[in-house]
């Protein structure tokens, strides 16, 4: 009998060691008496994970606005070969990660965790994407990044996701960005974290493998928007040589002021708010959609848990969203150059112009303009790089070739990290490409070439006014709500803004402030009365900037280009 038990234990261990790592995820929404979902119970069985006791067994990316959304009910670690439970402890970590580890070294760890995830409180301190678990209507939505605990492992997992809707209202539906076909083969943890989950009274626009999903009815035509996104996705997937047509878009209604978007696994999510005083124009919506869609393909593999690669992820999305909209003839020349010039102006006039990429990674979401600098610097870098590659290869190669190489590496499961990217640049441009990258990362000014766009467009030096809201930007957060550090003599002060003014949540988005000839508008409350304030959010300090215009070949001099209403550059 003793031999039999030993032999059985050996067989169990051998079987476990050769099994694919697995995740069995159970999701059960909990409801109040009115039938509104108020929490999500999560259970996860983790099988056959190769584990080192020096690293975390489980971790969870906490939202930057809150550290108390998870109620841990049970966590058990056992040896897959049938050993006793392992002692578990919580360990501190950087980047707002919650982590749990064992004090023992074991290379074949299995485990079970059960916890209750509560949606984010409505007291948001800022607009930070759409990953967090959030209430909407009678339902819940959020990405895996917002509420899932996961192993510290780079393995691919055989994954099963099951829903228990036994206590849900009869019209409840759920949808995720993962398809049934996705779960037929092991998936990476990154894919699971980028998966979006929506449950409730879900409405949809569907066409083939494309879907648009929402709970609260938004203030725009979902059928028209769905048709536009579906058409754009078809063209983009052809450009990126991706035969998969599956794509899902999720629309969130935010009670706080937030209209940002977040790219995920074959999906993106964006929000709308009743508090916005100004809706995006049709062109701005189209660019916004294109930007988030580019994230579906262009990524940079990273083991870091911060924003060091923002210049690549967001800079490439800025660049290709506009380039492709123009190539697809969805933007004409004037619309294209207006949008390109807005991005370039935002870069040269930013108060964060001198922040290095390392500093951006540390500050990230805590400062809006510092965060945007990753987008703007990356955009200028890719514009300049595109011209360098075309010139150096005498037109035989392009930036597209390198980007598509990176995309295909990712789709094939190959490495697509910074070292791979730099090696591709060295192959095209030599080791000077490393020096240029280092200079960009160290915040040296990136000025595209005079002829960096197509023939007939030239880049000209000009002057612009540096961005200045006129008071501390953190005054706009719901946690503050009062004008602080008003700068005397600023345009905000001249418009009538006063120190200590109570700021209403109703205003325009900060994204409006980098667009030409567009004032920043907000409402303050004085003696119970709402007072609307509007001003040009720039200082009186001129800075060197650069803008593109069309070239008049017939007369050999720059032509005149309409940039925006009432503003021209000659």
Coordinates of C-alpha atoms in Angstrom, one line a residue:
X1 CA 0.0 0.0 0.0
X2 CA 2.9 2.4 0.8
X3 CA 4.4 1.7 -2.6
X4 CA 1.0 2.3 -4.3
X5 CA 0.6 5.7 -2.5
X6 CA 4.2 6.7 -3.5
X7 CA 3.6 5.6 -7.1
X8 CA 0.3 7.4 -7.3
X9 CA 1.9 10.6 -5.9
X10 CA 4.7 10.3 -8.5
X11 CA 2.1 9.8 -11.3
X12 CA 0.1 12.9 -10.1
X13 CA 3.3 15.0 -10.1
X14 CA 4.4 13.7 -13.5
X15 CA 1.0 14.4 -15.0
X16 CA 0.8 17.9 -13.4
X17 CA 4.3 18.8 -14.5
X18 CA 3.4 18.0 -18.1
X19 CA 0.1 19.8 -18.1
X20 CA -0.5 23.2 -19.6
X21 CA -0.9 25.9 -17.0
X22 CA -4.6 26.5 -16.5
X23 CA -7.0 29.1 -15.2
X24 CA -10.6 28.3 -14.3
X25 CA -12.4 31.7 -13.7
X26 CA -15.9 31.9 -12.2
X27 CA -17.8 35.2 -12.2
X28 CA -21.0 35.8 -10.2
X29 CA -22.6 39.2 -10.1
X30 CA -24.3 40.2 -6.8
X31 CA -27.4 42.4 -6.8
X32 CA -29.3 44.7 -4.4
X33 CA -33.1 44.6 -3.9
X34 CA -33.7 46.7 -7.0
X35 CA -31.9 44.2 -9.3
X36 CA -28.8 46.4 -9.7
X37 CA -25.4 44.7 -9.8
X38 CA -23.3 46.0 -6.9
X39 CA -20.4 43.6 -6.8
X40 CA -18.7 40.8 -8.7
X41 CA -17.7 37.6 -6.9
X42 CA -14.6 36.0 -8.5
X43 CA -13.2 32.6 -8.0
X44 CA -10.0 31.4 -9.8
X45 CA -8.4 28.0 -9.8
X46 CA -4.8 28.1 -10.9
X47 CA -3.2 24.9 -12.1
X48 CA 0.3 23.8 -13.0
X49 CA 2.1 27.1 -12.6
X50 CA 5.9 27.0 -12.6
X51 CA 6.7 29.1 -9.6
X52 CA 9.8 30.5 -7.8
X53 CA 9.3 31.4 -4.1
X54 CA 11.2 34.6 -4.7
X55 CA 8.4 36.1 -6.8
X56 CA 4.7 36.8 -6.2
X57 CA 2.3 33.8 -6.6
X58 CA -0.6 36.1 -7.2
X59 CA -0.8 39.8 -8.0
X60 CA -3.5 42.3 -9.0
X61 CA -3.2 45.7 -10.7
X62 CA -5.0 48.1 -8.4
X63 CA -6.6 51.2 -9.8
X64 CA -4.6 54.3 -9.2
X65 CA -7.7 56.0 -7.7
X66 CA -8.4 53.4 -5.0
X67 CA -6.7 50.6 -3.1
X68 CA -9.8 49.1 -1.4
X69 CA -11.9 47.6 -4.1
X70 CA -11.0 43.9 -3.5
X71 CA -12.3 42.0 -0.5
X72 CA -10.1 38.8 -0.3
X73 CA -12.2 36.0 1.1
X74 CA -10.0 32.9 0.6
X75 CA -6.6 32.2 -0.9
X76 CA -5.1 28.7 -0.8
X77 CA -1.8 27.5 -2.3
X78 CA -1.1 23.8 -2.7
X79 CA 1.6 21.7 -4.4
X80 CA 0.2 20.3 -7.6
X81 CA 1.8 17.0 -6.5
X82 CA -0.5 16.8 -3.5
X83 CA 1.5 18.4 -0.8
X84 CA 0.1 20.4 2.1
X85 CA -1.1 24.1 1.7
X86 CA 1.7 26.7 1.5
X87 CA 1.8 29.6 3.8
X88 CA 0.7 32.8 2.0
X89 CA 1.7 36.4 2.8
X90 CA 1.1 39.8 1.4
X91 CA 4.2 41.7 0.2
X92 CA 4.5 45.4 -0.7
X93 CA 5.2 46.5 -4.3
X94 CA 5.6 49.5 -6.5
X95 CA 3.2 50.8 -9.2
X96 CA 0.0 50.1 -7.2
X97 CA 0.3 46.4 -7.5
X98 CA -1.2 44.1 -4.8
X99 CA 0.9 40.9 -4.5
X100 CA 0.7 37.7 -2.6
X101 CA 3.5 35.2 -2.2
X102 CA 4.5 32.1 -0.2
X103 CA 7.5 31.9 2.1
X104 CA 8.4 28.5 0.6
X105 CA 10.1 27.6 -2.7
X106 CA 8.0 25.3 -4.8
X107 CA 8.2 24.8 -8.6
X108 CA 4.7 23.3 -9.2
X109 CA 2.2 25.4 -7.4
X110 CA -1.5 25.2 -7.8
X111 CA -3.9 27.4 -6.0
X112 CA -7.4 28.8 -5.5
X113 CA -8.4 32.3 -4.7
X114 CA -11.9 33.7 -4.0
X115 CA -12.7 37.4 -3.5
X116 CA -15.4 40.0 -4.0
X117 CA -14.6 42.9 -6.4
X118 CA -16.5 46.2 -5.8
X119 CA -17.0 48.7 -8.5
X120 CA -15.0 51.9 -8.3
X121 CA -16.5 54.7 -6.2
X122 CA -18.0 57.6 -8.1
X123 CA -15.6 60.0 -6.5
X124 CA -13.0 59.8 -9.3
X125 CA -10.0 62.0 -8.9
X126 CA -9.2 62.1 -12.6
X127 CA -10.0 60.5 -16.0
X128 CA -7.8 57.4 -16.3
X129 CA -9.1 55.2 -19.0
X130 CA -11.7 52.4 -18.8
X131 CA -10.0 49.5 -17.1
X132 CA -11.6 49.7 -13.7
X133 CA -14.7 47.8 -12.6
X134 CA -17.6 50.3 -12.9
X135 CA -21.3 50.3 -12.3
X136 CA -23.5 51.4 -15.2
X137 CA -27.3 51.2 -15.2
X138 CA -28.0 47.9 -13.5
X139 CA -24.8 46.3 -14.8
X140 CA -21.0 46.2 -14.5
X141 CA -18.1 46.7 -16.8
X142 CA -14.3 46.6 -16.7
X143 CA -11.2 44.9 -18.1
X144 CA -9.4 42.0 -16.5
X145 CA -6.7 44.5 -15.5
X146 CA -9.2 46.2 -13.2
X147 CA -10.4 43.2 -11.1
X148 CA -8.6 39.9 -11.8
X149 CA -5.8 38.4 -9.7
X150 CA -3.3 36.5 -11.7
X151 CA -0.1 34.5 -11.4
X152 CA 3.3 36.0 -11.9
X153 CA 4.1 34.0 -15.0
X154 CA 4.8 34.5 -18.7
X155 CA 3.2 31.1 -19.6
X156 CA 0.1 30.7 -21.8
X157 CA -2.9 29.4 -20.0
X158 CA -5.7 27.0 -20.9
X159 CA -8.5 29.3 -19.8
X160 CA -12.2 28.7 -19.0
X161 CA -14.5 31.6 -18.0
X162 CA -18.0 30.7 -16.6
X163 CA -20.8 33.0 -15.4
X164 CA -23.3 32.3 -12.7
X165 CA -26.4 34.3 -13.5
X166 CA -28.8 32.4 -11.3
X167 CA -29.6 35.6 -9.3
X168 CA -29.5 38.0 -12.2
X169 CA -32.6 39.8 -13.7
X170 CA -34.1 37.9 -16.7
X171 CA -32.9 40.3 -19.4
X172 CA -29.2 40.1 -18.3
X173 CA -26.6 39.4 -20.9
X174 CA -22.8 39.3 -20.8
X175 CA -20.2 39.8 -23.5
X176 CA -16.4 39.9 -23.5
X177 CA -13.8 40.8 -26.1
X178 CA -12.7 37.1 -26.0
X179 CA -14.5 34.8 -28.5
X180 CA -15.2 31.1 -28.0
X181 CA -12.5 30.5 -30.6
X182 CA -9.9 32.4 -28.5
X183 CA -10.4 30.1 -25.6
X184 CA -9.9 26.9 -27.7
X185 CA -6.1 27.4 -27.4
X186 CA -4.0 28.6 -24.4
X187 CA -3.8 32.4 -24.1
X188 CA -1.4 34.8 -22.4
X189 CA -2.1 36.6 -19.2
X190 CA -1.7 39.9 -21.1
X191 CA -4.5 38.9 -23.3
X192 CA -6.7 38.1 -20.3
X193 CA -5.9 41.4 -18.6
X194 CA -6.8 43.3 -21.8
X195 CA -10.1 41.4 -22.1
X196 CA -13.1 43.6 -21.5
X197 CA -16.2 42.3 -19.6
X198 CA -19.7 43.7 -19.8
X199 CA -22.8 42.4 -18.0
X200 CA -26.3 43.9 -17.7
X201 CA -29.0 45.0 -20.0
X202 CA -26.6 45.0 -22.9
X203 CA -27.6 46.6 -26.3
X204 CA -25.6 45.9 -29.4
X205 CA -24.8 46.6 -33.1
X206 CA -23.5 43.5 -34.8
X207 CA -22.1 42.8 -38.2
X208 CA -20.3 39.5 -38.7
X209 CA -17.5 39.3 -36.2
X210 CA -17.8 43.0 -35.4
X211 CA -19.8 44.3 -32.5
X212 CA -20.6 47.6 -30.7
X213 CA -22.0 47.2 -27.1
X214 CA -23.4 49.6 -24.5
X215 CA -25.8 49.7 -21.6
X216 CA -27.0 53.3 -21.2
X217 CA -28.1 54.9 -24.5
X218 CA -25.4 57.4 -25.6
X219 CA -26.1 60.8 -27.2
X220 CA -25.1 59.7 -30.7
X221 CA -26.3 57.2 -33.3
X222 CA -24.8 53.8 -32.4
X223 CA -25.8 52.4 -35.8
X224 CA -24.0 55.1 -37.7
X225 CA -20.9 54.9 -35.4
X226 CA -20.9 51.1 -35.6
X227 CA -21.0 51.2 -39.4
X228 CA -18.1 53.7 -39.5
X229 CA -15.9 51.7 -37.0
X230 CA -16.6 48.4 -38.8
X231 CA -15.6 50.0 -42.2
X232 CA -12.4 51.5 -40.7
X233 CA -11.4 48.3 -39.0
X234 CA -11.7 46.4 -42.3
X235 CA -9.3 48.8 -43.9
X236 CA -6.9 48.8 -41.0
X237 CA -6.8 45.0 -40.7
X238 CA -5.8 44.8 -44.3
X239 CA -3.0 47.3 -43.8
X240 CA -1.7 45.4 -40.8
X241 CA -2.0 42.1 -42.7
X242 CA -4.3 40.7 -40.1
X243 CA -6.9 38.2 -41.4
X244 CA -8.9 38.1 -38.2
X245 CA -12.0 40.2 -38.5
X246 CA -13.1 39.9 -34.8
X247 CA -13.3 43.3 -33.2
X248 CA -15.5 44.6 -30.4
X249 CA -16.2 48.2 -29.1
X250 CA -17.6 49.0 -25.7
X251 CA -19.2 52.3 -24.8
X252 CA -19.3 53.4 -21.2
X253 CA -21.5 56.1 -19.6
X254 CA -19.4 58.0 -17.0
X255 CA -21.0 59.9 -14.2
X256 CA -17.7 61.8 -13.7
X257 CA -16.2 63.9 -16.5
X258 CA -14.2 61.4 -18.7
X259 CA -14.4 60.8 -22.4
X260 CA -11.2 58.9 -22.8
X261 CA -10.6 55.6 -24.5
X262 CA -8.6 52.4 -23.8
X263 CA -7.4 49.8 -26.3
X264 CA -7.7 46.2 -25.4
X265 CA -7.5 42.7 -26.8
X266 CA -9.2 43.0 -30.3
X267 CA -11.3 45.8 -28.8
X268 CA -11.4 49.3 -27.4
X269 CA -13.6 51.0 -24.9
X270 CA -14.5 54.7 -24.7
X271 CA -16.6 56.8 -22.4
X272 CA -19.1 59.6 -22.7
X273 CA -20.3 62.0 -20.1
X274 CA -23.4 64.2 -19.6
X275 CA -21.0 66.8 -18.1
X276 CA -19.2 67.7 -21.3
X277 CA -20.0 71.2 -22.6
X278 CA -18.7 70.4 -26.1
X279 CA -19.0 67.2 -28.2
X280 CA -16.2 66.1 -30.4
X281 CA -16.5 67.0 -34.1
X282 CA -17.0 64.2 -36.6
X283 CA -13.3 64.4 -37.6
X284 CA -12.2 64.3 -34.0
X285 CA -14.4 61.2 -33.3
X286 CA -13.0 59.5 -36.4
X287 CA -9.4 60.2 -35.3
X288 CA -10.1 59.1 -31.7
X289 CA -11.5 55.8 -33.0
X290 CA -8.6 55.3 -35.4
X291 CA -6.1 56.0 -32.6
X292 CA -7.6 53.4 -30.3
X293 CA -7.9 50.9 -33.1
X294 CA -4.2 51.2 -34.0
X295 CA -3.5 49.8 -30.4
X296 CA -5.0 46.6 -31.6
X297 CA -1.8 45.9 -33.6
X298 CA 1.1 48.1 -32.5
X299 CA 2.5 47.1 -29.2
X300 CA 5.8 46.9 -27.4
X301 CA 6.5 43.9 -25.2
X302 CA 7.6 44.8 -21.8
X303 CA 8.2 43.2 -18.4
X304 CA 8.1 46.7 -16.7
X305 CA 4.9 47.7 -14.9
X306 CA 5.0 51.4 -15.7
X307 CA 4.7 53.8 -18.6
X308 CA 8.3 53.8 -19.9
X309 CA 7.1 52.8 -23.4
X310 CA 4.4 55.4 -23.8
X311 CA 6.4 57.2 -26.6
X312 CA 6.1 54.0 -28.7
X313 CA 2.6 52.9 -27.9
X314 CA 0.9 56.3 -28.0
X315 CA 3.3 58.0 -30.5
X316 CA 2.7 55.3 -33.1
X317 CA -1.1 55.4 -32.5
X318 CA -1.0 59.2 -33.0
X319 CA 1.1 58.9 -36.2
X320 CA -0.7 56.0 -37.9
X321 CA -4.2 57.0 -37.0
X322 CA -3.7 60.2 -39.0
X323 CA -1.5 58.7 -41.8
X324 CA -4.0 55.9 -42.4
X325 CA -7.1 58.2 -42.3
X326 CA -5.4 60.2 -45.0
X327 CA -4.4 57.2 -47.1
X328 CA -7.9 55.8 -46.8
X329 CA -9.2 59.1 -48.1
X330 CA -11.3 59.7 -45.0
X331 CA -9.3 62.9 -44.3
X332 CA -8.7 65.4 -47.2
X333 CA -5.4 67.4 -47.3
X334 CA -6.7 70.3 -45.2
X335 CA -8.2 68.0 -42.6
X336 CA -5.0 65.9 -42.5
X337 CA -2.6 68.8 -42.1
X338 CA -4.8 70.5 -39.6
X339 CA -4.7 67.4 -37.4
X340 CA -1.0 66.8 -38.0
X341 CA -0.2 70.4 -37.1
X342 CA -2.3 70.2 -33.9
X343 CA -0.2 67.3 -32.7
X344 CA 3.0 69.1 -33.5
X345 CA 1.9 72.4 -31.9
X346 CA 0.9 70.5 -28.8
X347 CA 4.4 69.1 -28.6
X348 CA 6.3 72.3 -29.0
X349 CA 4.1 74.3 -26.7
X350 CA 3.8 71.8 -23.9
X351 CA 4.9 72.7 -20.4
X352 CA 6.3 69.2 -20.2
X353 CA 8.6 69.5 -23.2
X354 CA 11.7 69.0 -21.2
X355 CA 10.5 65.9 -19.3
X356 CA 12.6 62.8 -20.1
X357 CA 10.9 59.5 -20.9
X358 CA 12.1 58.2 -17.6
X359 CA 10.4 61.1 -15.8
X360 CA 7.2 60.6 -17.8
X361 CA 7.2 57.0 -16.7
X362 CA 7.3 58.1 -13.0
X363 CA 4.7 60.8 -13.3
X364 CA 2.4 59.2 -15.9
X365 CA -1.3 59.8 -15.1
X366 CA -0.6 62.1 -12.2
X367 CA 0.0 65.1 -14.5
X368 CA -2.0 65.4 -17.7
X369 CA 0.5 67.3 -19.8
X370 CA 3.4 65.1 -18.7
X371 CA 1.4 62.1 -19.7
X372 CA 0.5 63.6 -23.1
X373 CA 4.2 64.3 -23.8
X374 CA 4.6 60.6 -24.4
X375 CA 2.0 60.9 -27.2
X376 CA 3.4 64.1 -28.7
X377 CA 7.1 63.3 -28.6
X378 CA 6.5 59.8 -29.9
X379 CA 4.5 61.3 -32.8
X380 CA 7.3 63.7 -33.8
X381 CA 9.8 60.9 -33.5
X382 CA 7.9 58.6 -35.9
X383 CA 7.3 61.4 -38.4
X384 CA 11.1 62.1 -38.5
X385 CA 11.9 58.4 -38.5
X386 CA 9.7 57.7 -41.5
X387 CA 11.6 60.2 -43.6
X388 CA 15.0 58.9 -42.4
X389 CA 14.2 55.3 -43.4
X390 CA 12.8 56.2 -46.8
X391 CA 15.9 58.4 -47.6
X392 CA 18.5 56.0 -46.3
X393 CA 17.1 53.1 -48.4
X394 CA 16.5 55.3 -51.5
X395 CA 12.8 54.5 -51.2
X396 CA 13.2 50.7 -51.0
X397 CA 12.0 50.6 -47.4
X398 CA 9.7 52.5 -45.2
X399 CA 8.6 52.9 -41.6
X400 CA 5.6 50.7 -42.5
X401 CA 8.0 47.8 -43.1
X402 CA 9.5 48.0 -39.6
X403 CA 6.1 48.4 -37.9
X404 CA 4.6 45.6 -39.8
X405 CA 7.6 43.4 -38.9
X406 CA 6.9 44.2 -35.2
X407 CA 3.2 43.5 -35.7
X408 CA 3.8 40.1 -37.3
X409 CA 6.3 39.1 -34.6
X410 CA 3.6 39.7 -32.0
X411 CA 0.9 37.9 -33.9
X412 CA 3.3 34.9 -34.3
X413 CA 4.2 34.8 -30.6
X414 CA 7.8 36.0 -31.2
X415 CA 9.7 38.7 -29.3
X416 CA 8.6 42.3 -30.0
X417 CA 10.3 44.3 -27.3
X418 CA 12.5 47.4 -27.4
X419 CA 15.7 45.5 -28.2
X420 CA 14.0 44.0 -31.3
X421 CA 12.8 47.4 -32.3
X422 CA 16.2 49.0 -32.0
X423 CA 17.8 46.1 -33.8
X424 CA 15.5 46.7 -36.8
X425 CA 16.5 50.4 -36.7
X426 CA 20.2 49.6 -36.7
X427 CA 19.7 47.3 -39.6
X428 CA 18.0 50.2 -41.6
X429 CA 19.9 53.2 -40.3
X430 CA 23.1 52.0 -38.6
X431 CA 24.1 52.6 -35.0
X432 CA 23.2 56.3 -35.3
X433 CA 19.6 55.2 -34.8
X434 CA 20.5 54.2 -31.2
X435 CA 21.9 57.7 -30.6
X436 CA 18.8 59.3 -32.0
X437 CA 16.6 57.1 -29.7
X438 CA 18.7 58.0 -26.7
X439 CA 18.4 61.7 -27.5
X440 CA 14.7 61.5 -27.9
X441 CA 14.4 59.6 -24.6
X442 CA 16.5 62.3 -22.9
X443 CA 14.0 65.0 -24.1
X444 CA 16.2 66.5 -26.8
X445 CA 13.9 68.4 -29.2
X446 CA 12.6 66.3 -32.1
X447 CA 12.2 68.4 -35.2
X448 CA 10.9 66.6 -38.3
X449 CA 12.6 67.3 -41.7
X450 CA 11.3 70.1 -43.9
X451 CA 9.9 67.7 -46.4
X452 CA 8.9 65.1 -43.8
X453 CA 5.4 64.6 -45.3
X454 CA 4.4 63.9 -48.9
X455 CA 5.6 66.1 -51.8
X456 CA 3.9 69.5 -51.8
X457 CA 3.9 69.9 -48.0
X458 CA 6.7 71.7 -46.2
X459 CA 7.6 72.3 -42.5
X460 CA 8.1 75.9 -41.5
X461 CA 9.5 77.4 -38.3
X462 CA 7.0 79.7 -36.6
X463 CA 6.2 81.0 -33.1
X464 CA 3.4 79.8 -30.9
X465 CA 2.3 80.6 -27.4
X466 CA 3.1 78.1 -24.6
X467 CA 0.2 76.3 -23.0
X468 CA -1.0 77.8 -19.8
X469 CA -4.4 77.0 -18.2
X470 CA -3.9 79.9 -15.8
X471 CA -4.2 77.9 -12.5
X472 CA -3.3 74.5 -11.1
X473 CA -4.7 71.8 -13.4
X474 CA -5.4 69.5 -10.3
X475 CA -8.1 72.1 -9.4
X476 CA -10.2 70.3 -12.0
X477 CA -10.3 67.1 -10.1
X478 CA -13.5 66.2 -8.2
X479 CA -11.4 65.8 -5.1
X480 CA -10.6 69.5 -5.3
X481 CA -13.1 71.5 -7.2
X482 CA -11.7 74.9 -6.3
X483 CA -9.4 77.2 -8.4
X484 CA -6.0 77.1 -6.9
X485 CA -2.8 79.1 -7.6
X486 CA -4.5 81.5 -10.1
X487 CA -1.8 83.3 -12.0
X488 CA -2.4 87.1 -12.0
X489 CA -2.5 88.6 -15.4
X490 CA -3.1 85.2 -17.1
X491 CA -5.8 84.9 -19.7
X492 CA -7.8 82.9 -17.2
X493 CA -7.7 85.8 -14.8
X494 CA -8.5 88.2 -17.5
X495 CA -11.6 86.1 -18.4
X496 CA -12.8 86.6 -14.8
X497 CA -11.7 83.4 -13.1
X498 CA -11.0 84.1 -9.4
X499 CA -8.9 82.3 -6.8
X500 CA -11.1 79.9 -4.8
X501 CA -13.9 79.8 -7.4
X502 CA -15.9 76.6 -7.1
X503 CA -15.6 74.6 -10.3
X504 CA -18.6 72.8 -11.7
X505 CA -18.1 69.3 -13.1
X506 CA -19.5 70.6 -16.4
X507 CA -16.7 71.7 -18.7
X508 CA -14.9 70.8 -21.9
X509 CA -12.2 68.2 -22.0
X510 CA -8.6 69.0 -21.7
X511 CA -8.0 67.4 -25.1
X512 CA -9.7 70.5 -26.5
X513 CA -6.9 72.7 -25.2
X514 CA -4.3 71.6 -27.8
X515 CA -6.5 72.5 -30.7
X516 CA -6.1 75.8 -32.5
X517 CA -8.5 78.6 -32.0
X518 CA -10.5 76.8 -29.4
X519 CA -11.1 78.3 -26.0
X520 CA -11.2 76.3 -22.8
X521 CA -14.6 76.6 -21.2
X522 CA -15.8 75.8 -17.7
X523 CA -18.5 76.7 -15.3
X524 CA -17.9 78.1 -11.8
X525 CA -20.6 78.4 -9.1
X526 CA -20.8 81.7 -7.3
X527 CA -23.5 82.4 -4.7
X528 CA -25.5 79.5 -6.1
X529 CA -25.4 80.8 -9.7
X530 CA -23.5 79.1 -12.5
X531 CA -21.1 81.4 -14.4
X532 CA -19.6 80.2 -17.7
X533 CA -15.9 81.2 -18.3
X534 CA -14.1 80.9 -21.6
X535 CA -10.5 81.8 -22.5
X536 CA -7.6 80.9 -24.8
X537 CA -5.4 78.6 -22.7
X538 CA -2.1 79.9 -23.6
X539 CA 0.5 82.2 -21.9
X540 CA 1.8 85.3 -23.5
X541 CA 5.2 83.7 -23.8
X542 CA 6.2 82.9 -27.4
X543 CA 8.1 79.7 -28.1
X544 CA 9.6 78.3 -31.3
X545 CA 7.3 75.9 -33.0
X546 CA 6.9 74.2 -36.4
X547 CA 4.0 73.8 -38.7
X548 CA 3.4 72.2 -42.1
X549 CA 1.8 74.0 -45.0
X550 CA 1.2 73.2 -48.7
X551 CA 3.8 74.3 -51.1
X552 CA 2.9 76.3 -54.2
X553 CA 5.1 74.6 -56.8
X554 CA 4.1 76.9 -59.6
X555 CA 5.5 80.0 -57.8
X556 CA 8.2 78.2 -55.8
X557 CA 7.0 79.4 -52.4
X558 CA 4.8 78.2 -49.6
X559 CA 1.1 78.4 -50.2
X560 CA -1.6 79.3 -47.8
X561 CA -3.3 76.5 -45.8
X562 CA -6.4 76.8 -43.8
X563 CA -5.6 75.4 -40.4
X564 CA -8.8 76.0 -38.5
X565 CA -11.6 78.5 -38.4
X566 CA -10.2 82.0 -38.7
X567 CA -6.5 81.0 -38.5
X568 CA -4.0 80.6 -41.4
X569 CA -0.3 79.9 -41.8
X570 CA 1.6 81.3 -44.8

